[in-house]
Coordinates of C-alpha atoms and ligand atoms in Angstrom, one line a residue:
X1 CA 0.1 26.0 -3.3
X2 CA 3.2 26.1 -1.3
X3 CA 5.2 23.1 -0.2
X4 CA 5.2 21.9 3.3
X5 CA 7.7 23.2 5.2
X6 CA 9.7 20.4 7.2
X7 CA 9.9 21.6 10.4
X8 CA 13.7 22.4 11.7
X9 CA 14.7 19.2 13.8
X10 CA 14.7 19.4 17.5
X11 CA 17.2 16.3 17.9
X12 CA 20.5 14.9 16.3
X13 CA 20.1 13.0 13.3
X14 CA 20.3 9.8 12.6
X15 CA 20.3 8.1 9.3
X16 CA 18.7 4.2 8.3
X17 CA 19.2 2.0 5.5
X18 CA 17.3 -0.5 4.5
X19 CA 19.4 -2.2 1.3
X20 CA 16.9 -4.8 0.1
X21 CA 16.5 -7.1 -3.1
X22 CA 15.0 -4.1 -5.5
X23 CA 16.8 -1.1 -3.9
X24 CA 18.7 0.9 -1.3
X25 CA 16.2 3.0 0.6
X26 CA 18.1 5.8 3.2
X27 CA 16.3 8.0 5.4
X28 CA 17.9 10.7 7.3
X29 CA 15.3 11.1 10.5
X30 CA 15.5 13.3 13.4
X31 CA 16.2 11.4 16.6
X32 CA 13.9 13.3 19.1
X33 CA 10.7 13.4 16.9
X34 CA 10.9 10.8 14.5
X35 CA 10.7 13.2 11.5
X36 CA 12.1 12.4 8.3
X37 CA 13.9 15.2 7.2
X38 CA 15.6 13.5 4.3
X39 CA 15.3 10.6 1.6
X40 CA 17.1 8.9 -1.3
X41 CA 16.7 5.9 -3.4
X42 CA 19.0 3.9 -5.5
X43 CA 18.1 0.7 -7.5
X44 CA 19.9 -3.3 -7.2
X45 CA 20.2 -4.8 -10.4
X46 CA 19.3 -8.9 -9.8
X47 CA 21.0 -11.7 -12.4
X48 CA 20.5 -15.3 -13.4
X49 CA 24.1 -16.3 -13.0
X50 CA 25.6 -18.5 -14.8
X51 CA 23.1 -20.7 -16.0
X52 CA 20.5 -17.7 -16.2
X53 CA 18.2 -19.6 -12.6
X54 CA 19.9 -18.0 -10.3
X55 CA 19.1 -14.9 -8.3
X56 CA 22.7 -13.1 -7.7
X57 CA 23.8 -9.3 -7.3
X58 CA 27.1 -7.4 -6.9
X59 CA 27.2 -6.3 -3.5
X60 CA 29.6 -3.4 -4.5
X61 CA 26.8 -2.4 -6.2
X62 CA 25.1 -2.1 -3.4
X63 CA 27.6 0.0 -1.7
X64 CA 27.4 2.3 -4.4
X65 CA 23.8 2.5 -3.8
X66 CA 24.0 3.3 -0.6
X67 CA 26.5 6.3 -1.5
X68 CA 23.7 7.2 -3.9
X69 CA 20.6 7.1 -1.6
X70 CA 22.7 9.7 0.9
X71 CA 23.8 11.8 -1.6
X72 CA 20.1 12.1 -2.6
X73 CA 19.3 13.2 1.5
X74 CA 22.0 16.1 0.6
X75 CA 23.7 18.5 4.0
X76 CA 21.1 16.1 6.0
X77 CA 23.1 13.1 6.1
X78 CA 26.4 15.1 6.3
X79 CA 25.6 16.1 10.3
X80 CA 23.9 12.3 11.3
X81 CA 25.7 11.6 14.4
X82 CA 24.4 7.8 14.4
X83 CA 23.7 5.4 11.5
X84 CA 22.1 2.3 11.0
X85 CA 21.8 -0.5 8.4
X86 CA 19.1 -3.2 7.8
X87 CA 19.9 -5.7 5.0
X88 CA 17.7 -8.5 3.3
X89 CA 18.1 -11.4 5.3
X90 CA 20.5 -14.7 4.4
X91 CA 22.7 -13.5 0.9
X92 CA 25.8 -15.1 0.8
X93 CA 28.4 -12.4 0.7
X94 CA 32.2 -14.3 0.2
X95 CA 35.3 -11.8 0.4
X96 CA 39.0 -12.3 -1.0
X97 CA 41.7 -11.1 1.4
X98 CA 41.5 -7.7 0.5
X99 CA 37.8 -7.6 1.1
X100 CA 36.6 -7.6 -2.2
X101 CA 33.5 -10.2 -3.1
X102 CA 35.0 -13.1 -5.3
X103 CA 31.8 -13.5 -6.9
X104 CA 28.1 -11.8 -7.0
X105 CA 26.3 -12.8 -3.7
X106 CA 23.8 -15.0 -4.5
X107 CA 20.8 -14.4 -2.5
X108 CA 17.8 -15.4 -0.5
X109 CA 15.6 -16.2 -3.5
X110 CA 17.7 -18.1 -5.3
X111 CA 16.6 -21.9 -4.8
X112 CA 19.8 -23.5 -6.5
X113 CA 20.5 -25.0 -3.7
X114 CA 17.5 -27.1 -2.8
X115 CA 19.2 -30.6 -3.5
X116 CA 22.0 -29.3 -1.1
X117 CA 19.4 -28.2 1.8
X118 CA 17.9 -32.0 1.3
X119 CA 21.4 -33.3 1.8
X120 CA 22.1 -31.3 4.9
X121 CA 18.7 -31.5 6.9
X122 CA 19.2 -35.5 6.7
X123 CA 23.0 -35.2 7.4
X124 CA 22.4 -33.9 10.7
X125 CA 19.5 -36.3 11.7
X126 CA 16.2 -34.6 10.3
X127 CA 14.4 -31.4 10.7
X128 CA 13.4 -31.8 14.1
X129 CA 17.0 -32.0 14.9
X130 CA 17.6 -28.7 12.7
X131 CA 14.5 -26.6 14.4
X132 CA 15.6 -27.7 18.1
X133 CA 18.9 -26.6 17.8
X134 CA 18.8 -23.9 14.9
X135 CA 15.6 -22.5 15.6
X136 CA 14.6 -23.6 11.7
X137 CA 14.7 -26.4 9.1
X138 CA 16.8 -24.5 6.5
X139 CA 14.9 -23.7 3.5
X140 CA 17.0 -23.4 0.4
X141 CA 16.9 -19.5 1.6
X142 CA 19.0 -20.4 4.9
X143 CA 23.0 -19.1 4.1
X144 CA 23.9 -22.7 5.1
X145 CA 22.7 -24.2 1.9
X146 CA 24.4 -21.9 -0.4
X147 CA 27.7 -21.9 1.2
X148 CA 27.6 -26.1 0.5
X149 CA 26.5 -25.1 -3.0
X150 CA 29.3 -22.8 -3.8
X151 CA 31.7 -25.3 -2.6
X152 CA 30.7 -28.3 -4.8
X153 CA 29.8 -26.0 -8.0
X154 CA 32.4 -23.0 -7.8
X155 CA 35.4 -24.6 -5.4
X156 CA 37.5 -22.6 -6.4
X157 CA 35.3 -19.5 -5.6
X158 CA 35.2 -20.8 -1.8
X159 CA 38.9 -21.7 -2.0
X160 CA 39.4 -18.0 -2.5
X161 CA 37.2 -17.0 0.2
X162 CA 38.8 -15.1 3.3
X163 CA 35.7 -14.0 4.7
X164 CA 31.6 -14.7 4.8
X165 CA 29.2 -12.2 5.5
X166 CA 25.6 -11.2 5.3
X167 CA 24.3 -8.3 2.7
X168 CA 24.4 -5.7 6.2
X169 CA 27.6 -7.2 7.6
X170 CA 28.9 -6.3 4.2
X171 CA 27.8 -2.8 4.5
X172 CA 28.1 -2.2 8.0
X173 CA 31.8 -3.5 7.4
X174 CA 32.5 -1.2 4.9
X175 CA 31.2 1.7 7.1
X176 CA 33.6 0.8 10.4
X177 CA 36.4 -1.9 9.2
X178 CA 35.1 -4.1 11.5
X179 CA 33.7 -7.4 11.0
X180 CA 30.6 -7.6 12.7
X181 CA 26.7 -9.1 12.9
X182 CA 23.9 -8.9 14.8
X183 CA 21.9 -11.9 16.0
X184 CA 18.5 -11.3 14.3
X185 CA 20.7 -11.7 11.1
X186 CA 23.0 -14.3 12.5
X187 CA 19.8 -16.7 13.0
X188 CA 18.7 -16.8 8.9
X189 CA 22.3 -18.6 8.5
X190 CA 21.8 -21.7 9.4
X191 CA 24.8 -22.0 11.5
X192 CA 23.7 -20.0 14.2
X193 CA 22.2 -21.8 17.0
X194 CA 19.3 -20.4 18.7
X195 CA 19.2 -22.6 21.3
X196 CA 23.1 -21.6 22.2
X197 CA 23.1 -18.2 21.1
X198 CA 26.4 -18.8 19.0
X199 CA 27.6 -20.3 15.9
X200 CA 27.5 -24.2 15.6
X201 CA 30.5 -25.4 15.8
X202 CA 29.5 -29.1 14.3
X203 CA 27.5 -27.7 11.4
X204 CA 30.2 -25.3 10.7
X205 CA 32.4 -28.2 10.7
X206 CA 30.1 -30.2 8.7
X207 CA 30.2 -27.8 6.1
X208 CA 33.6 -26.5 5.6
X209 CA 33.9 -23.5 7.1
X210 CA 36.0 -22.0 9.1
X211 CA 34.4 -19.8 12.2
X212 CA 37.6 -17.4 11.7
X213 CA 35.8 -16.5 8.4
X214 CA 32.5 -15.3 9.9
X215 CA 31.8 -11.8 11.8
X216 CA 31.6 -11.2 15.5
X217 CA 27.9 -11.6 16.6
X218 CA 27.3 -8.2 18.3
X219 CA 25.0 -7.8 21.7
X220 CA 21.6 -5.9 21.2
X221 CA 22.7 -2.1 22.4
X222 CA 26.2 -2.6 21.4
X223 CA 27.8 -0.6 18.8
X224 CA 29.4 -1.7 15.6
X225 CA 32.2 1.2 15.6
X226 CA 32.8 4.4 14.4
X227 CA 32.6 5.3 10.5
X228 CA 35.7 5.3 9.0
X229 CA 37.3 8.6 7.1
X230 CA 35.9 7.8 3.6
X231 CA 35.7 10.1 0.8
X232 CA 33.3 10.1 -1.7
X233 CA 30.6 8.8 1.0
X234 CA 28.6 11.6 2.5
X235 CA 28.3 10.6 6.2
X236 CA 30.6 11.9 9.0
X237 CA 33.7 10.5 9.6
X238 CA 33.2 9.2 13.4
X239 CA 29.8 9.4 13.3
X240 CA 28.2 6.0 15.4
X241 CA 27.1 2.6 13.6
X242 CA 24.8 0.3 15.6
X243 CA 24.7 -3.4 14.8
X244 CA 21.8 -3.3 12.0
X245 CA 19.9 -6.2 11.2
X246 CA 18.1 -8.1 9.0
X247 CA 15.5 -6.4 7.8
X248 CA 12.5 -7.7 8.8
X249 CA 14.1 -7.4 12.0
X250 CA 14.4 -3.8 11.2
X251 CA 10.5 -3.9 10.3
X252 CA 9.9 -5.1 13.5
X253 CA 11.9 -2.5 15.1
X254 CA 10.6 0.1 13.4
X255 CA 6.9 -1.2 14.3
X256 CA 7.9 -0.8 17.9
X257 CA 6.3 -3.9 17.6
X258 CA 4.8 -5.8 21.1
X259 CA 4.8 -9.7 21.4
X260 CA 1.9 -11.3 19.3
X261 CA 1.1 -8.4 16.9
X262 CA 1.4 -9.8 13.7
X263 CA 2.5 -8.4 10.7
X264 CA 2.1 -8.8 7.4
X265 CA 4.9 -7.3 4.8
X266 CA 4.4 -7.5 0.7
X267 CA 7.3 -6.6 -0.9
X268 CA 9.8 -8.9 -3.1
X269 CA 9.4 -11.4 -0.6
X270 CA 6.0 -12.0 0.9
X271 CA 6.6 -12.5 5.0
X272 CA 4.4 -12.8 8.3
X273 CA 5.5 -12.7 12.1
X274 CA 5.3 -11.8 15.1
X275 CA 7.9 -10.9 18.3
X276 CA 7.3 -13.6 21.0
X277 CA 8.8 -14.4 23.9
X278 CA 9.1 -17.9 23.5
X279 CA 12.2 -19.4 21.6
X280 CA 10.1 -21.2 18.3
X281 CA 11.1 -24.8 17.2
X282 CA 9.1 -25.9 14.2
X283 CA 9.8 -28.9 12.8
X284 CA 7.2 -28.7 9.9
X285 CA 10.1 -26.2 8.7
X286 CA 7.0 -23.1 7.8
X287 CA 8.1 -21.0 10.8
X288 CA 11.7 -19.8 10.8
X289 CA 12.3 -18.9 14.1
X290 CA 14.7 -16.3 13.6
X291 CA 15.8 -14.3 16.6
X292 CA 14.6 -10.1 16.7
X293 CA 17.1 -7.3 16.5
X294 CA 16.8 -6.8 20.7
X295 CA 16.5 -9.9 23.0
X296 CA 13.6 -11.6 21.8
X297 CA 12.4 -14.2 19.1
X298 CA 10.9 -13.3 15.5
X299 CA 9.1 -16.4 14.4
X300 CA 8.3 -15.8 10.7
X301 CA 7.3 -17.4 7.3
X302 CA 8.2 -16.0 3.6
X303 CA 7.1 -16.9 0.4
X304 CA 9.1 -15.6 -2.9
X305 CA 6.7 -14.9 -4.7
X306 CA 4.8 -12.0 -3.6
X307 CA 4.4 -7.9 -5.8
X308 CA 7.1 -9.0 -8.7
X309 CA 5.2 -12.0 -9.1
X310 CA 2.0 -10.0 -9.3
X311 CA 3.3 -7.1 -11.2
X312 CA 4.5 -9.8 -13.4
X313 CA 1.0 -11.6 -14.1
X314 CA -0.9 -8.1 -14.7
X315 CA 2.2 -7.2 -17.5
X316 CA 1.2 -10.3 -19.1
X317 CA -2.4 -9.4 -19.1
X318 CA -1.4 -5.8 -20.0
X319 CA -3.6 -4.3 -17.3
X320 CA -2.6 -2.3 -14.3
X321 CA -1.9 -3.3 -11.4
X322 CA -5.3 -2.4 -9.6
X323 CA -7.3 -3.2 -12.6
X324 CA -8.8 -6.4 -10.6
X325 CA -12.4 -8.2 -11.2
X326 CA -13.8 -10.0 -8.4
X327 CA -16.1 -13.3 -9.2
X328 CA -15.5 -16.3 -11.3
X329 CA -13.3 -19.6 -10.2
X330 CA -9.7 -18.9 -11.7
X331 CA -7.4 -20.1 -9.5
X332 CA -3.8 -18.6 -9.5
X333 CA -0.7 -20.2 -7.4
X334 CA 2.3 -17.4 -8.6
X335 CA 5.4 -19.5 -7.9
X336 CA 7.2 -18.2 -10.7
X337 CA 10.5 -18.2 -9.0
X338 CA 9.8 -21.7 -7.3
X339 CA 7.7 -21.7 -3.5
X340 CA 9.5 -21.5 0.0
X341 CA 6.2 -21.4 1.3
X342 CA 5.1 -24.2 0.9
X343 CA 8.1 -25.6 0.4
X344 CA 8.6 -26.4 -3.4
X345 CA 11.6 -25.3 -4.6
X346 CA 11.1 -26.4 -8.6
X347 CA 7.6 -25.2 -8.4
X348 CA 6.2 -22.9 -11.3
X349 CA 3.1 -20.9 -11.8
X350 CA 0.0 -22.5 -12.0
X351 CA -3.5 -21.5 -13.6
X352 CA -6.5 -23.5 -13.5
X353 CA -10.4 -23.2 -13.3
X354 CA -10.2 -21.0 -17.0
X355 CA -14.1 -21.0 -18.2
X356 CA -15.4 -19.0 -21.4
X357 CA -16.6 -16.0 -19.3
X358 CA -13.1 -15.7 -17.2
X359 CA -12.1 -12.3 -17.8
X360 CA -8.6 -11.1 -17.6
X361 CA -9.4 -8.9 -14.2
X362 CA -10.8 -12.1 -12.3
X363 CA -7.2 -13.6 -13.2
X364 CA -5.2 -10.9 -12.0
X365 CA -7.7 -10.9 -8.6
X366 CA -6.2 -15.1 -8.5
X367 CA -3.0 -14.1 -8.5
X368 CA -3.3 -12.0 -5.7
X369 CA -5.6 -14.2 -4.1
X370 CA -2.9 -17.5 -4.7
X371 CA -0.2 -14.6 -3.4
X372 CA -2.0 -14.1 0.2
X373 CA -3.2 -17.3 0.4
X374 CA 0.3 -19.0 1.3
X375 CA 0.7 -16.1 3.9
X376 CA -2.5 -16.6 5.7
X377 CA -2.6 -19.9 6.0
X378 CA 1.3 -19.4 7.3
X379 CA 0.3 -16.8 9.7
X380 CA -1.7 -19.4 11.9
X381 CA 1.4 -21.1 12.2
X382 CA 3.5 -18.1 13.0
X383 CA 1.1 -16.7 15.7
X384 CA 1.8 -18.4 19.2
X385 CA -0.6 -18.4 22.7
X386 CA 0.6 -14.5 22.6
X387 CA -1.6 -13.1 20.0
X388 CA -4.9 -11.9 20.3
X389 CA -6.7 -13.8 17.1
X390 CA -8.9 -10.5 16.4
X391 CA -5.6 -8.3 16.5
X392 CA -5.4 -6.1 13.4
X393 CA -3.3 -7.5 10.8
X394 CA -0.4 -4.6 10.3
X395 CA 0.1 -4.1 6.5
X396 CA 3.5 -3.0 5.3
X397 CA 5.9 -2.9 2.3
X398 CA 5.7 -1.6 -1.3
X399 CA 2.4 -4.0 -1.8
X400 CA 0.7 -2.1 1.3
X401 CA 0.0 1.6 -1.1
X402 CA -2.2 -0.5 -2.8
X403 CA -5.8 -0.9 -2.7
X404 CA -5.7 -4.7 -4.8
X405 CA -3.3 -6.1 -2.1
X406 CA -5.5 -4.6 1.3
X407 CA -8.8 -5.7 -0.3
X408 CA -7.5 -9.2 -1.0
X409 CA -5.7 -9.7 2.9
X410 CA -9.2 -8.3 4.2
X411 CA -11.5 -10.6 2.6
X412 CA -9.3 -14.0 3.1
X413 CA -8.0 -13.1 6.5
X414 CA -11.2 -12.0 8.2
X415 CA -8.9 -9.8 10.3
X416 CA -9.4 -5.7 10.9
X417 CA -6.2 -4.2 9.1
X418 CA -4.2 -1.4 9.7
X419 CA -1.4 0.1 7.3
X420 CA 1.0 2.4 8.9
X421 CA 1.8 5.7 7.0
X422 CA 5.4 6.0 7.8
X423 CA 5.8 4.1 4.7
X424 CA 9.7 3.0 4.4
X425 CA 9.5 0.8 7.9
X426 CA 12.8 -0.8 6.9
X427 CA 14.7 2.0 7.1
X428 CA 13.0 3.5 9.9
X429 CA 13.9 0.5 12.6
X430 CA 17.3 0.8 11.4
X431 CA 17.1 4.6 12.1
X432 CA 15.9 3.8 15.8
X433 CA 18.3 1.1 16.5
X434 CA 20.6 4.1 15.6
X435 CA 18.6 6.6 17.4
X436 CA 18.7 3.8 20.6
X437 CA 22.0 3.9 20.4
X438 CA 23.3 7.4 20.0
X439 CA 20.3 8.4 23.5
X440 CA 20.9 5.0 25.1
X441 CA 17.0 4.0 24.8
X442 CA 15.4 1.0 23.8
X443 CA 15.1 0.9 19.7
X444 CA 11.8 -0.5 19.8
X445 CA 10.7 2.1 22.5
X446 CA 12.3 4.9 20.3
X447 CA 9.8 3.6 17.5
X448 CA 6.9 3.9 19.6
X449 CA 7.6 7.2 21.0
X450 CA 8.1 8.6 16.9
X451 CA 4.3 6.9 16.7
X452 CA 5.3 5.0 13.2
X453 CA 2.4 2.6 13.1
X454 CA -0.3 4.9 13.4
X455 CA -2.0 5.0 10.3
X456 CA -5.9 4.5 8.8
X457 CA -7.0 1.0 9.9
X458 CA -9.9 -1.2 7.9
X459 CA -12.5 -3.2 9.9
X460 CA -12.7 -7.2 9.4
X461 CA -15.2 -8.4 6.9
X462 CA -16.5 -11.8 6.7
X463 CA -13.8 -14.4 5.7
X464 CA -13.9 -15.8 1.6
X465 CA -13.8 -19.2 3.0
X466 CA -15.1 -20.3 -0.9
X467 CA -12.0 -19.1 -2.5
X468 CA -9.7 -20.1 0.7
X469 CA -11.6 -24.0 0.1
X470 CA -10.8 -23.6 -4.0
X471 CA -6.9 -22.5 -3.1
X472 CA -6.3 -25.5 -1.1
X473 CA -7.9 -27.8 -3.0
X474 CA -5.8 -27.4 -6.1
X475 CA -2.5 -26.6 -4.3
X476 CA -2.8 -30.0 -2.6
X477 CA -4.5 -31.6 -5.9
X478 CA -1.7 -30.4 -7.9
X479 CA 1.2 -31.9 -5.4
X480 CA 2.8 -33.9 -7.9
X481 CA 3.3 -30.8 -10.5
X482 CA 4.1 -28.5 -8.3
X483 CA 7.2 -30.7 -6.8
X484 CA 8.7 -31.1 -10.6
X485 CA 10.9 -28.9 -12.4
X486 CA 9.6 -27.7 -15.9
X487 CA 10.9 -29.5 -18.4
Ligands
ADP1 N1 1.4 2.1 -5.2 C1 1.6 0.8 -5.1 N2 0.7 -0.1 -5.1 C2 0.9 -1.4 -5.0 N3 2.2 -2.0 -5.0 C3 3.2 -1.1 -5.0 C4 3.0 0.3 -5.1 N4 4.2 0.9 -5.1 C5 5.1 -0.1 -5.1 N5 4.5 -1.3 -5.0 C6 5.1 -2.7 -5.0 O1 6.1 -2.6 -4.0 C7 7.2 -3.5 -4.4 C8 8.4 -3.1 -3.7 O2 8.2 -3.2 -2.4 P1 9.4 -3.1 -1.3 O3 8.8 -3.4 0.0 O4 10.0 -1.7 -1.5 O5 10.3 -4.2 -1.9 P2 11.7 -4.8 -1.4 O6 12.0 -4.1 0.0 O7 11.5 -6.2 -1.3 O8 12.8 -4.4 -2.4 C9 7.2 -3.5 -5.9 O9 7.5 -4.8 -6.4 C10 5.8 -3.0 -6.3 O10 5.0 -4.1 -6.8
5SP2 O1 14.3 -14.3 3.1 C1 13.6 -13.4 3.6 C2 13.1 -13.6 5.0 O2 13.5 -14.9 5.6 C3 13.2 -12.2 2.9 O3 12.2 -11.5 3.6 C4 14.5 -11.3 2.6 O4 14.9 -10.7 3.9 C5 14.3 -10.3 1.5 O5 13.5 -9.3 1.8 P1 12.9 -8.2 0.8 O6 14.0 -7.7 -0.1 O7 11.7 -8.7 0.1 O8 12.5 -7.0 1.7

């Protein structure tokens, strides 16, 4: 049979990045339809560090990545006349004068800084002092926490440091020359203050760094700049970069997302939000309440551990990744990398409930169950007066092409669920923030107009609230473990 012919594009083009922890992902999508008419992929490499528990890439490698990914989308990318970038969310990216990083950034899942994030949330008079005026109570996540860390373990790393950005400042500056953020990104920091819109002068302060090192925080609409004439990359010189964002900013974007439709997004990191109107505050520290790529809020939760941990625990049972078993009363709680949600940074995997007849499928079905467990019970927190409690759950990231990871969000959510087949979401808000800005529409109206979260949608079935009773039971029986570092 032939191969589908992609229809010739009616629009310009515009290209979107989404450069995450696993990969650079770069679509090259035609602005008046919504079309992808190209695609490339490049993989990250993530290291220990130093002392092997760290979580750290190069970004350089990431620029090369990018390179890669667009040379993948061939001519396509050569005539975008806009381009886009979304970025995981918080890395700490330090530059030397000439712009080159001193050290790998270390980034968002790396919980080396937990004693520092103590330190700091008390400093400044607790966490309901840190979620007024920040929006958040830093997790060990929060850019805040690592720039402290870098300073009292690598001083001289943060002596030689001219310049702090984010993993899509880093990017975006290397596209234009110009050092610039957006304020979705800006509010993972932890010294951007939602309650100000603008960096916080006292925590800034507080922490040693100077404001002159950080990137202009760009308006929603605005434009980044121009690329610059560089060889070797295949975009157009001149061609138009909008702000970018985080990226599940970007996600949101590319959802054309409406206030109190949640979300639900399984990739490296596990996450669950919503846009709202309302500026969030939580002092219990689950909800970051991050600030959206146009002129709204993104209140959120993450966990770390969400399809490597998975992937991980089926390797070790050497079955695949669907090969599930439902039944038994294994209990699984994944934090192999430590637990941002809940909050237990030294945390490590826990198994428990083990009988004769416990077959290997039934554990693999915990993990996943221990996996969307921490999101769920987020989610109520996430979800404000906005949100419709019988509003279909929208499933995205890698985790969503599976059948494991839908059947287990079904049957502990209760919720209807619908999973979007534009399938790199990412990369396609970043494409409509650059679509937005190239016609001068609204990104998230863009989305909606290219129709990216239709897709088949699963009805509710009735709630596991046996299993849901068994996962809280042993996280909270198990408090004491799961706040220790192994030995
Ligand atoms: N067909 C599939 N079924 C289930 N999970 C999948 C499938 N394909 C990819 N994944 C999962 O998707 C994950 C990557 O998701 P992605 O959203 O691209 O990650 P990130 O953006 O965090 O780098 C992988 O860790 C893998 O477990
Ligand atoms: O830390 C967060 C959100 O607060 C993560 O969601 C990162 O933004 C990383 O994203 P992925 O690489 O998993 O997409």
């Amino acid at each position: 049979m032939a191969a589908a012919a992609v229809p010739v594009p009616e629009g310009p083009l515009v290209v979107g990045v989404d450069s995450s922890t696993q990969s650079t992902k770069a679509l090259v999508v035609d602005a008046a339809t919504g079309q992808v008419v190209a695609r490339g992929q490049a993989p990250h490499t993530v290291g220990g560090g130093a002392g092997g528990d760290g979580k750290e890439s190069d970004p350089e490698q990431w620029w090369r990545a990018l390179a890669e990914a667009l040379g993948q989308c061939g001519a396509h990318a050569r005539q975008a006349a806009a381009i886009s970038v979304g970025g995981q969310q918080h890395g700490l990216v330090t530059l030397d004068t000439a712009g080159r990083p001193v050290r790998p950034a270390l980034l968002w899942n790396d919980v080396r800084s937990a004693p520092q994030r103590d330190r700091l949330v008390e400093e400044l008079g607790g966490p309901k002092v840190w979620a007024e005026r920040i929006g958040s109570v830093p997790a060990p996540a929060f850019t805040v926490t690592k720039w402290v860390w870098l300073k009292e373990t690598e001083p001289e790393a943060a002596r030689a440091t001219a310049a702090v950005r984010l993993p899509h400042d880093y990017l975006t500056e290397r596209l234009t020359g110009q050092g610039t953020t957006d304020r979705g990104d800006a509010s993972g920091t932890g010294w951007w203050a939602s309650a100000t819109e603008s960096y916080d002068g006292e925590i800034l302060e507080r922490v040693g760094l100077s404001p002159e090192l950080l990137p202009r925080v760009l308006r929603h609409g605005e434009a980044a700049g121009t690329v610059r004439h560089l060889p070797g990359l295949p975009l157009p010189a001149g061609a138009l970069v909008a702000t970018g964002t985080g990226d599940n900013m970007a996600a949101a974007l590319g959802l054309g997302l409406r206030p109190g439709q949640p979300v639900l997004s399984l990739g490296t990191s596990g996450t669950v939000y919503a846009v709202s109107g309302r500026r969030p505050t939580d002092p219990t520290g689950v909800v970051a309440g991050f600030a959206d790529a146009r002129d709204a809020w993104l209140p959120l939760a993450c966990t770390l551990n969400c399809t490597l941990a998975v992937d991980r625990i089926a390797a070790l049972l050497g079955r695949d990744r669907e090969a599930v078993e439902q039944g038994g009363s294994a209990v699984l709680l994944p934090f192999l990398d430590g637990e941002r949600t809940p909050d237990l940074p030294l945390a490590s995997g826990l198994l428990y409930g083990l009988r004769h007849d416990t077959t290997p499928g039934q554990v693999l079905q915990a993990a996943y169950d221990g996996a969307v467990f921490a999101l769920l019970t987020a989610l109520d927190e996430v979800l404000d007066a906005d949100a419709a409690p019988d509003a279909p759950l929208l499933l995205i990231g890698g985790g969503a092409k599976g059948a494991a990871w839908r059947e287990t969000v079904r049957r502990l959510s209760g919720r209807p669920v619908q999973v979007p087949r534009a399938e790199e979401l990412v990369a396609l808000g970043a494409a409509a923030q650059a679509a937005g800005l190239l016609l001068g529409e609204d990104p998230a109206a863009v989305a909606r107009r290219w129709k990216t979260a239709d897709g088949p949608s699963w009805e509710a079935v009735e709630r596991d609230e046996a299993a849901l009773e068994r996962l809280g039971g042993v996280l909270s029986d198990a408090d004491a473990l799961l706040r220790r570092a192994t030995p």
